[in-house]
Amino acid sequence: MIRKLLPYAIALMSILYVFVIPAEPAGMKLVFKLIPMALILTYASLLCPPARQPKHWLLLFGLFFSMCGDGLMKWFVPGLSAFLIGHMFYIASFTRQLRFSWPRAATLLPIALYAGYMGHRLMNALQDSGDGGLIAPVLVYITIISLMAWTAILTGNRNAIIGSLLFLASDSILSWNMFVSDISYSTIWIMSTYYAAQFFIASSIRESSAR
């Protein structure tokens, strides 16, 4: 019963955070930012079979470190580092679910081209703004999240694929808005795609457990 109700609770709390909760006080805003992720982590845990396999634990750790990243994004590098660790857990989980095919493998090319374009634009923007010290961590992050998306595609798990691509879109909007140029309604776009991404990644447990 609780598992069936959680998606509605996740959607409700995500909408409240994005559209209703004011920016101040910052502490309350942060609490409401973390609630959807806590619910998504709970939902993922309930989707796991009683005998959890390493792929399940790794995905749960990925969700946990993503939630830590949410709490730390006030400090960019610590927040980025937490998300980086989360993506590495996702990669480790997805590599245990690979269903290789050449068409899926070929998606590496468009992902690499997109990552190269984003990395080039962000590197130039960071150099122009005098934030050259962020170039290395940002480029590492782009590489890892791109690998996360590719390994998700290689699983053939529909929810994992949707979630990973939404995550890539969310972080692309965030980084472009932060370093390249302002995007209208950026918070709405960033957080709506982000919460949807994490929900789909969590939901991928159902399909991976059925295999």
Short mmCIF file of N, CA and C in Angstrom, two decimals, residues 29 37 55 75 84 97 107 109 121 134 141 153 203 209:
data_model
loop_
_atom_site.label_atom_id
_atom_site.label_comp_id
_atom_site.label_asym_id
_atom_site.label_seq_id
_atom_site.Cartn_x
_atom_site.Cartn_y
_atom_site.Cartn_z
N LYS A 29 13.61 25.85 2.85
CA LYS A 29 13.71 25.50 1.43
C LYS A 29 14.56 24.25 1.23
N MET A 37 13.71 13.53 -2.47
CA MET A 37 14.77 12.53 -2.63
C MET A 37 14.69 11.46 -1.54
N LYS A 55 23.73 -5.02 -7.37
CA LYS A 55 23.20 -3.98 -8.25
C LYS A 55 22.15 -3.13 -7.55
N TRP A 75 27.60 24.76 -1.52
CA TRP A 75 29.05 24.77 -1.73
C TRP A 75 29.30 23.92 -2.98
N LEU A 84 29.06 13.29 -8.07
CA LEU A 84 30.02 12.47 -8.82
C LEU A 84 30.10 11.06 -8.24
N GLN A 97 24.20 -4.93 -15.07
CA GLN A 97 22.93 -5.25 -15.74
C GLN A 97 23.05 -5.16 -17.26
N THR A 107 25.45 4.41 -29.31
CA THR A 107 24.99 5.68 -28.71
C THR A 107 26.13 6.41 -28.00
N LEU A 109 28.67 7.53 -29.39
CA LEU A 109 29.11 8.62 -30.26
C LEU A 109 28.32 9.91 -30.02
N ARG A 121 32.11 24.53 -24.21
CA ARG A 121 31.42 25.78 -23.87
C ARG A 121 31.63 26.16 -22.40
N LEU A 134 37.75 25.71 -11.61
CA LEU A 134 36.62 24.78 -11.66
C LEU A 134 36.62 23.94 -12.93
N TYR A 141 33.29 15.75 -14.11
CA TYR A 141 31.88 15.47 -13.85
C TYR A 141 31.14 15.19 -15.16
N ILE A 153 22.00 3.12 -20.93
CA ILE A 153 21.49 2.70 -22.24
C ILE A 153 21.87 1.26 -22.53
N SER A 203 12.88 3.62 -10.17
CA SER A 203 11.90 2.68 -10.72
C SER A 203 12.55 1.59 -11.55
N SER A 209 15.09 -6.28 -11.32
CA SER A 209 14.82 -7.41 -10.42
C SER A 209 14.07 -8.51 -11.12
#
